[in-house]
Short mmCIF file of C-alpha atoms in Angstrom, two decimals:
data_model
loop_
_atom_site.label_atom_id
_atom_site.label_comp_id
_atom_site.label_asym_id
_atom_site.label_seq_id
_atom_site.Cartn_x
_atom_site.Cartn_y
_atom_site.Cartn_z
CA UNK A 1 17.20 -27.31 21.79
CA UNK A 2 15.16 -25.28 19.37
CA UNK A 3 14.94 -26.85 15.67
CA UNK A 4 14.58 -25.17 12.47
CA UNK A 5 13.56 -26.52 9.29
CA UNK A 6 14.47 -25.55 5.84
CA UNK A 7 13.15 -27.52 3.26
CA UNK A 8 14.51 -25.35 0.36
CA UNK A 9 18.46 -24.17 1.67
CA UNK A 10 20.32 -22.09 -0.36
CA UNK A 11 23.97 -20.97 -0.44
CA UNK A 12 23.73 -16.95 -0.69
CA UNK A 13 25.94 -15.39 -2.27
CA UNK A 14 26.34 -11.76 -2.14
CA UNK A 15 27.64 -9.56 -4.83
CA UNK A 16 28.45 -5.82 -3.88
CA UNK A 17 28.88 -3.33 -6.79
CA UNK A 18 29.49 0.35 -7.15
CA UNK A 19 26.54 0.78 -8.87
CA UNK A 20 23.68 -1.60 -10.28
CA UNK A 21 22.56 -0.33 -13.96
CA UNK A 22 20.57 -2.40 -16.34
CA UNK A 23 21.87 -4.14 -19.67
CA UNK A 24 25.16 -3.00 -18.44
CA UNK A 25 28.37 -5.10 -17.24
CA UNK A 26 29.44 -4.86 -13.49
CA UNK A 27 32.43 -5.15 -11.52
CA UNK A 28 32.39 -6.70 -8.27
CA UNK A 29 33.80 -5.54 -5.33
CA UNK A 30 33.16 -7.74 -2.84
CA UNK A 31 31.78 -11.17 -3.01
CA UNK A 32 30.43 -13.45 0.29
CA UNK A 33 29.02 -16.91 0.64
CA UNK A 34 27.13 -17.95 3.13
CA UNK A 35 24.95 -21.13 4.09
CA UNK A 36 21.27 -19.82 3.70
CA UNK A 37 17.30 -20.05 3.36
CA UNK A 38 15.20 -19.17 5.76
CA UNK A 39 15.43 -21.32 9.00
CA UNK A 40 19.44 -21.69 8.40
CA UNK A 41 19.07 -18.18 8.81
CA UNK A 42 17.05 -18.23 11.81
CA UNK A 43 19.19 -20.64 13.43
CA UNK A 44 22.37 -19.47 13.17
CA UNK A 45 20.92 -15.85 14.53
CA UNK A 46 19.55 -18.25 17.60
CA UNK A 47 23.01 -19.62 17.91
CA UNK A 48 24.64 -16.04 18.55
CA UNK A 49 21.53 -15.52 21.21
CA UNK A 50 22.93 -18.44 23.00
CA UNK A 51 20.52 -21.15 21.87
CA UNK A 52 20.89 -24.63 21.28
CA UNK A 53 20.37 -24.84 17.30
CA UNK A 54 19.67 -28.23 15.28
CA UNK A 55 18.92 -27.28 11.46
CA UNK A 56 17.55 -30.17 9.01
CA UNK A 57 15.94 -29.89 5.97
CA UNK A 58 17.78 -30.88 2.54
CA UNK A 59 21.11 -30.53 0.87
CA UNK A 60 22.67 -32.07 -1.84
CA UNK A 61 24.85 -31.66 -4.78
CA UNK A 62 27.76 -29.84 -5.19
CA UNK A 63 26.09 -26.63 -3.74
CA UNK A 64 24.79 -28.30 -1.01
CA UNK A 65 28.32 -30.12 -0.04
CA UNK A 66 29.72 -26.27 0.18
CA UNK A 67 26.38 -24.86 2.11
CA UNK A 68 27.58 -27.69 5.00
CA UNK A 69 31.16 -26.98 4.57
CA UNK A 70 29.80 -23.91 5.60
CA UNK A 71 27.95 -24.86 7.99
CA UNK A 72 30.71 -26.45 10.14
CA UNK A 73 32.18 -24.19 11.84
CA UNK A 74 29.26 -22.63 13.23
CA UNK A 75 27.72 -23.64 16.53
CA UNK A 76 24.78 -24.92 14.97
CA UNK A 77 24.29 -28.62 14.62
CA UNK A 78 23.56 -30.11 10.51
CA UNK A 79 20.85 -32.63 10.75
CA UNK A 80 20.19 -31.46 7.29
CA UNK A 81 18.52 -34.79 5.27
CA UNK A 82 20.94 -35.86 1.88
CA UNK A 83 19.41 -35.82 -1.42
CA UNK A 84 21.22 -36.35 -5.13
CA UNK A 85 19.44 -33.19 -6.47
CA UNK A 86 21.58 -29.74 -6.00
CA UNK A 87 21.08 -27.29 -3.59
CA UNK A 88 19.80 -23.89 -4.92
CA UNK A 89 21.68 -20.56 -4.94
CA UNK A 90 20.53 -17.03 -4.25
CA UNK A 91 22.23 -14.06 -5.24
CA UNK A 92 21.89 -10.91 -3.49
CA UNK A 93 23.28 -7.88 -5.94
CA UNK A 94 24.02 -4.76 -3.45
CA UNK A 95 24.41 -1.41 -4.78
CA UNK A 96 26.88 0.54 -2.57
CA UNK A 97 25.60 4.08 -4.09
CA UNK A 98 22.28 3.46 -2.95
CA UNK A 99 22.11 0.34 -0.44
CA UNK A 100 19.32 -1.01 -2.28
CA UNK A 101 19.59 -5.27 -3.30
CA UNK A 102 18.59 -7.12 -5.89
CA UNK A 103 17.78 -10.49 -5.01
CA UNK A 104 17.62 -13.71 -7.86
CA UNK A 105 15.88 -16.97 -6.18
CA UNK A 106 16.79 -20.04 -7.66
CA UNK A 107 14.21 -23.03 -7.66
CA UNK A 108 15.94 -25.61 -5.78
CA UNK A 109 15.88 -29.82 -6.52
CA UNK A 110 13.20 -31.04 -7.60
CA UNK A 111 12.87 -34.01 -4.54
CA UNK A 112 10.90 -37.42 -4.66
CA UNK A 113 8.02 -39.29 -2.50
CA UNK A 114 11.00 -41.30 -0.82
CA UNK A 115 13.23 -38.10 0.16
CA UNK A 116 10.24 -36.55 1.77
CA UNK A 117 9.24 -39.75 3.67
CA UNK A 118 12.96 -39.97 4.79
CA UNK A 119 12.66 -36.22 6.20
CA UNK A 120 9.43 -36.94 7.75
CA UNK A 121 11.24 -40.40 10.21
CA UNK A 122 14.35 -37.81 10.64
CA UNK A 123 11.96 -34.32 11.19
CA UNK A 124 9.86 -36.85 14.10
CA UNK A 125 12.54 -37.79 16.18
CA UNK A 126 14.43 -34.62 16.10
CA UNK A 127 11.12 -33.03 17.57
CA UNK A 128 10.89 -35.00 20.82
CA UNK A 129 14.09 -33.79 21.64
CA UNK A 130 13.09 -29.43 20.68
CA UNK A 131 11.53 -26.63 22.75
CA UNK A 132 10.60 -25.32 19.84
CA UNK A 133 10.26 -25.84 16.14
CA UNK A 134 10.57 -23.25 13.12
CA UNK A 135 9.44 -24.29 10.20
CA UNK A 136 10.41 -21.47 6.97
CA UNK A 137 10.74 -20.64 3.65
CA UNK A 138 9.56 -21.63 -0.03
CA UNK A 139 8.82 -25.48 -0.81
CA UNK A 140 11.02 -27.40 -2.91
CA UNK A 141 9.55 -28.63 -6.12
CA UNK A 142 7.99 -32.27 -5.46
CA UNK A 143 6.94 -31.06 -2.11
CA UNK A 144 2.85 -31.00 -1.41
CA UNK A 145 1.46 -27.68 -0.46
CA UNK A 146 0.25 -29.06 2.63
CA UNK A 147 3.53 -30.20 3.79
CA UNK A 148 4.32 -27.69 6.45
CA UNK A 149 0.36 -27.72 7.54
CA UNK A 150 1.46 -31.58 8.44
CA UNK A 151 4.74 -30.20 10.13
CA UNK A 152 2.43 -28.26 12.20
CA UNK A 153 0.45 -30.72 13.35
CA UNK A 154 3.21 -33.57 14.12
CA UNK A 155 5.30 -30.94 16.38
CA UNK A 156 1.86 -30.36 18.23
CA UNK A 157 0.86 -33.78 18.44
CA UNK A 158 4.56 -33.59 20.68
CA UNK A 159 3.63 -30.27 22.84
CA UNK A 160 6.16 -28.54 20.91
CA UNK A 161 5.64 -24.66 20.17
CA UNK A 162 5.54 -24.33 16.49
CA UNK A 163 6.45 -21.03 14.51
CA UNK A 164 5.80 -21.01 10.99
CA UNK A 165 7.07 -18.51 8.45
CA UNK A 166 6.32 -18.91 4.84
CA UNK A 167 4.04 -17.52 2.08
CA UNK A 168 0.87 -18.58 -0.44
CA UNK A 169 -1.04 -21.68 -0.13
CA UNK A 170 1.52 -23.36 2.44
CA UNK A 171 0.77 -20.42 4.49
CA UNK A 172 -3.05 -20.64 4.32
CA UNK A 173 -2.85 -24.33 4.36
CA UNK A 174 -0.19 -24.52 7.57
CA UNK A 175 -1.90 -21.87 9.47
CA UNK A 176 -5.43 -24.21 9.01
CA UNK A 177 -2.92 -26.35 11.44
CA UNK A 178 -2.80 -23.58 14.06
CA UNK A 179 0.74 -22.94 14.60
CA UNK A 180 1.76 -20.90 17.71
CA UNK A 181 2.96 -18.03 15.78
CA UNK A 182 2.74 -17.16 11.72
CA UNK A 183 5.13 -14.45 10.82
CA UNK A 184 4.10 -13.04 6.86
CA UNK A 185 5.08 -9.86 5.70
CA UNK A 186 2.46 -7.02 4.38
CA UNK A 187 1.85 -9.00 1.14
CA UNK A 188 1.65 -12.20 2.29
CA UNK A 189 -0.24 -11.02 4.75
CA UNK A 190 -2.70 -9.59 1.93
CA UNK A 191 -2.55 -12.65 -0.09
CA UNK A 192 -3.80 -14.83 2.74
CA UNK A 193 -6.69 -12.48 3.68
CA UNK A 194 -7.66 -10.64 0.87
CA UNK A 195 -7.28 -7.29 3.36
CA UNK A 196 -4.62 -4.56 2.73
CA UNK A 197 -5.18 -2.73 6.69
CA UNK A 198 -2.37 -4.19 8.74
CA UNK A 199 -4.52 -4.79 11.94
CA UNK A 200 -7.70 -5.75 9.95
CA UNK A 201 -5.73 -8.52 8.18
CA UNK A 202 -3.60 -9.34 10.72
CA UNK A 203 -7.59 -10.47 13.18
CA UNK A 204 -8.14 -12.04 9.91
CA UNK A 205 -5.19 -14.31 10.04
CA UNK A 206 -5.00 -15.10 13.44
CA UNK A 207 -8.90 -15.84 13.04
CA UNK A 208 -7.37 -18.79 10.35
CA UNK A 209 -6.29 -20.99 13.12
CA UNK A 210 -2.90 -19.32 14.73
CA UNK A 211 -2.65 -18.75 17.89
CA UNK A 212 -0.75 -15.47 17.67
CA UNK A 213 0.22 -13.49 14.33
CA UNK A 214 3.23 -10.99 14.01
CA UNK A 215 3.07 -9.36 10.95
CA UNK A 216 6.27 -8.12 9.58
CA UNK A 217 5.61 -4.19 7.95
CA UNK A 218 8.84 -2.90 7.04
CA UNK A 219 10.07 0.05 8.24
CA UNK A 220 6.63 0.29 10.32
CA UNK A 221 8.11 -2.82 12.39
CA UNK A 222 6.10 -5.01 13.16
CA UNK A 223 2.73 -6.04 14.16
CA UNK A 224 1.47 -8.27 16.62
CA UNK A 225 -2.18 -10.17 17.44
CA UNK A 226 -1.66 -12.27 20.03
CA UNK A 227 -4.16 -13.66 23.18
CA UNK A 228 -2.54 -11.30 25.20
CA UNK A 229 -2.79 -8.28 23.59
CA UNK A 230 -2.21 -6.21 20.31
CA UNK A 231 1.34 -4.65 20.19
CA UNK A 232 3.35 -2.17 17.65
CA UNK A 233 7.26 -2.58 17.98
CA UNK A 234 8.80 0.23 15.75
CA UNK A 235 12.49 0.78 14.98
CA UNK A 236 14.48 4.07 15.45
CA UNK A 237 14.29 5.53 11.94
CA UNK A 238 14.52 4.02 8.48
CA UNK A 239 18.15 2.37 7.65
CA UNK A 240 19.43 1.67 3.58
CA UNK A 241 21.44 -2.04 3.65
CA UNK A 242 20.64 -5.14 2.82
CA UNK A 243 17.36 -6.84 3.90
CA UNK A 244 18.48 -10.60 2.59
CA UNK A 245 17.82 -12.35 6.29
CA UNK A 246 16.12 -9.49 8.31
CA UNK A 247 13.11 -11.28 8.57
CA UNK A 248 14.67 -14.59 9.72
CA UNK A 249 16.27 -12.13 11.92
CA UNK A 250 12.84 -11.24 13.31
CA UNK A 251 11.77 -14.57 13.73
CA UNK A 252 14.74 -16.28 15.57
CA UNK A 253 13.85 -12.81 18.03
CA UNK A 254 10.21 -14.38 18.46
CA UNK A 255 11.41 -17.79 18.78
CA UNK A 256 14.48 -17.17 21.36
CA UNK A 257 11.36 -14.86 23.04
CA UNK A 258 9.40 -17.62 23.23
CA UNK A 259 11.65 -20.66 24.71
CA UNK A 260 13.03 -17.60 27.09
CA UNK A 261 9.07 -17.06 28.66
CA UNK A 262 9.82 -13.43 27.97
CA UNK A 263 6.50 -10.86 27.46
CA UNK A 264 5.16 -9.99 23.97
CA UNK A 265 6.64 -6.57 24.30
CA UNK A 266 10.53 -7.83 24.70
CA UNK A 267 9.72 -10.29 22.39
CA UNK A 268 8.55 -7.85 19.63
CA UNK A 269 11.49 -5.07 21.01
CA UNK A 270 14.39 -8.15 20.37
CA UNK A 271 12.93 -9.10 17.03
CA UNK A 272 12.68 -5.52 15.54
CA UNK A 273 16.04 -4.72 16.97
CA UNK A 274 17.46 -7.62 15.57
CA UNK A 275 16.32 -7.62 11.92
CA UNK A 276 17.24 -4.16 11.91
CA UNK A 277 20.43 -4.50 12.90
CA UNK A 278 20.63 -7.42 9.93
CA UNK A 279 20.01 -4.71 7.34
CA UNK A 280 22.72 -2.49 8.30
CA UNK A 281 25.24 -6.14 8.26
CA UNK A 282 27.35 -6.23 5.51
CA UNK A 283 26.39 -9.74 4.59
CA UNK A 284 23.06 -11.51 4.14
CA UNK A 285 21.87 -13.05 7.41
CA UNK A 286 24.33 -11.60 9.56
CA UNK A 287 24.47 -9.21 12.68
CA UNK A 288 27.17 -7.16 15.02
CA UNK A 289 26.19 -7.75 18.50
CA UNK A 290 27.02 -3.91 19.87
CA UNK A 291 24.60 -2.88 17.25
CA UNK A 292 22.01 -5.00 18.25
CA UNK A 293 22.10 -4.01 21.53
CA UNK A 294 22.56 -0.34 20.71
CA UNK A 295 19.48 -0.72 18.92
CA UNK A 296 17.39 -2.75 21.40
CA UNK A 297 17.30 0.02 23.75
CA UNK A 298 15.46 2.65 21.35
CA UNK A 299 12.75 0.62 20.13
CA UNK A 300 9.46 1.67 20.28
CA UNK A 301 7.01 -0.62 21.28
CA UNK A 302 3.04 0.69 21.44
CA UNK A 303 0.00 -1.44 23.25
CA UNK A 304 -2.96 -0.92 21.19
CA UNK A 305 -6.04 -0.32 23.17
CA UNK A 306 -8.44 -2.62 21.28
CA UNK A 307 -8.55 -6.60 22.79
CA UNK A 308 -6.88 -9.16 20.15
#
């Protein structure tokens, strides 16, 4: 079983319009809900791979009694922790004329000393049972910035393979916990290390206490310092969609690579080919299979000849 934690979920909702212009009114032309943040994305991409998926985190409210409505159907299991605050929404505005989105990130509940501690008794037990753990997104508000660096450390006090994938000071303070993989993007990536060159800050970051970093670069791919090597996984050519879930994409690639024992390259081949293949979806965290594997078979992936 491979658990994923969100501790901020979100119902996305994505708006399609003919065209997005400011100060003006729109008309929508499509509309699509779906149960979201970060490691509900990741999970139910790990579901479609075959994998047994457990997501917990937090839901509650009205928002969060339609995110596991949802969530029902899917083959993903809801270990998802009850609380009395609402579930956030995020709204991802897609302009057909161009493919670019616009993306509005609500807060999410504001959660208490006794929610978290709840989590923690629910988070422990569900972790002697994983192969793995992912552990993404934002932090609620009430939730210590060191929270996922202590997520790190209980899932390797259990020998379980920890990925984490989130951004600022939870990032610097969870890799400090030395997860198995971190997963920023280029500006996280630049926040945490204060260095702009992807391979220079992506040393820097594994030199922080991960044991392998994959640094997400856009339509450069991605980026990967691990003990075994330095790799480069590139997609086919630039695509216009949606990019609400590509990342998750990437890292339920690197996870499923991971539980599977398969070699950095495949692993950084699936992930590219997957979070590509997200973009081009119609809805946010989503993928079509033939395109996936369409795709898998023309990615590029380059060994650097410098030691990690």
């Amino acid at each position: 079983m491979i658990l994923t934690v969100t501790l901020n979920t979100a119902l996305d909702i994505t708006y399609r319009v003919d065209a997005l212009t400011p100060h003006a009114s729109h008309r929508v032309t499509d509309v699509a809900e779906r149960p979201g943040g970060k490691g509900v994305n990741v999970a139910r991409v790990l579901a479609a791979l075959g994998h047994d998926t457990v997501v917990t985190g937090f839901a509650g409210g009205p928002t969060g009694a339609v995110l596991r409505e949802l969530l029902a159907p899917l083959p993903v299991r809801d270990a998802l922790v009850p609380v009395a605050g609402t579930t956030r929404r995020t709204v991802a505005v897609v302009d057909t004329s161009t493919g670019d989105t616009t993306q509005l990130n609500e807060p999410g509940p504001t959660l208490t000393p006794a929610q978290w501690t709840a989590f923690l008794a629910a988070y422990d037990e569900l972790v002697r049972e994983a192969d793995a753990v992912a552990l993404c997104g934002s932090l609620p508000p009430g939730i210590h910035v060191g929270a996922y660096a202590d997520l790190v450390r209980r899932a390797r006090a259990a020998s379980v393979p920890v990925v984490l994938d989130t951004s600022g000071e939870p990032l610097r303070r969870g890799v400090a916990a030395r997860p198995d993989l971190v997963k920023p993007n280029a500006d996280e990536l630049a926040r945490l290390t204060g260095a702009r060159e992807p391979l220079r800050a992506t040393r820097d970051a594994r030199r922080r206490g991960a044991h392998a970093v994959v640094a997400s670069l856009g339509p450069d791919g991605l980026l990967a310092v691990t003990p075994d090597g330095v790799w480069q996984a590139a997609p086919p050519g630039a695509v216009k969609g949606n990019p609400t879930g590509a990342g998750d994409s990437a890292v339920a690639g690197l996870l499923s690579g991971l539980v599977e024992g398969l070699p950095w390259p495949d692993r950084l081949a699936r992930a590219v080919a997957l979070s590509t293949a997200t973009v081009l979806a119609p809805a946010a965290g989503e993928f079509d299979m033939t395109t996936y594997r369409e795709l898998l078979s023309r990615i590029t992936v380059t060994e650097h000849a410098t030691a990690a």
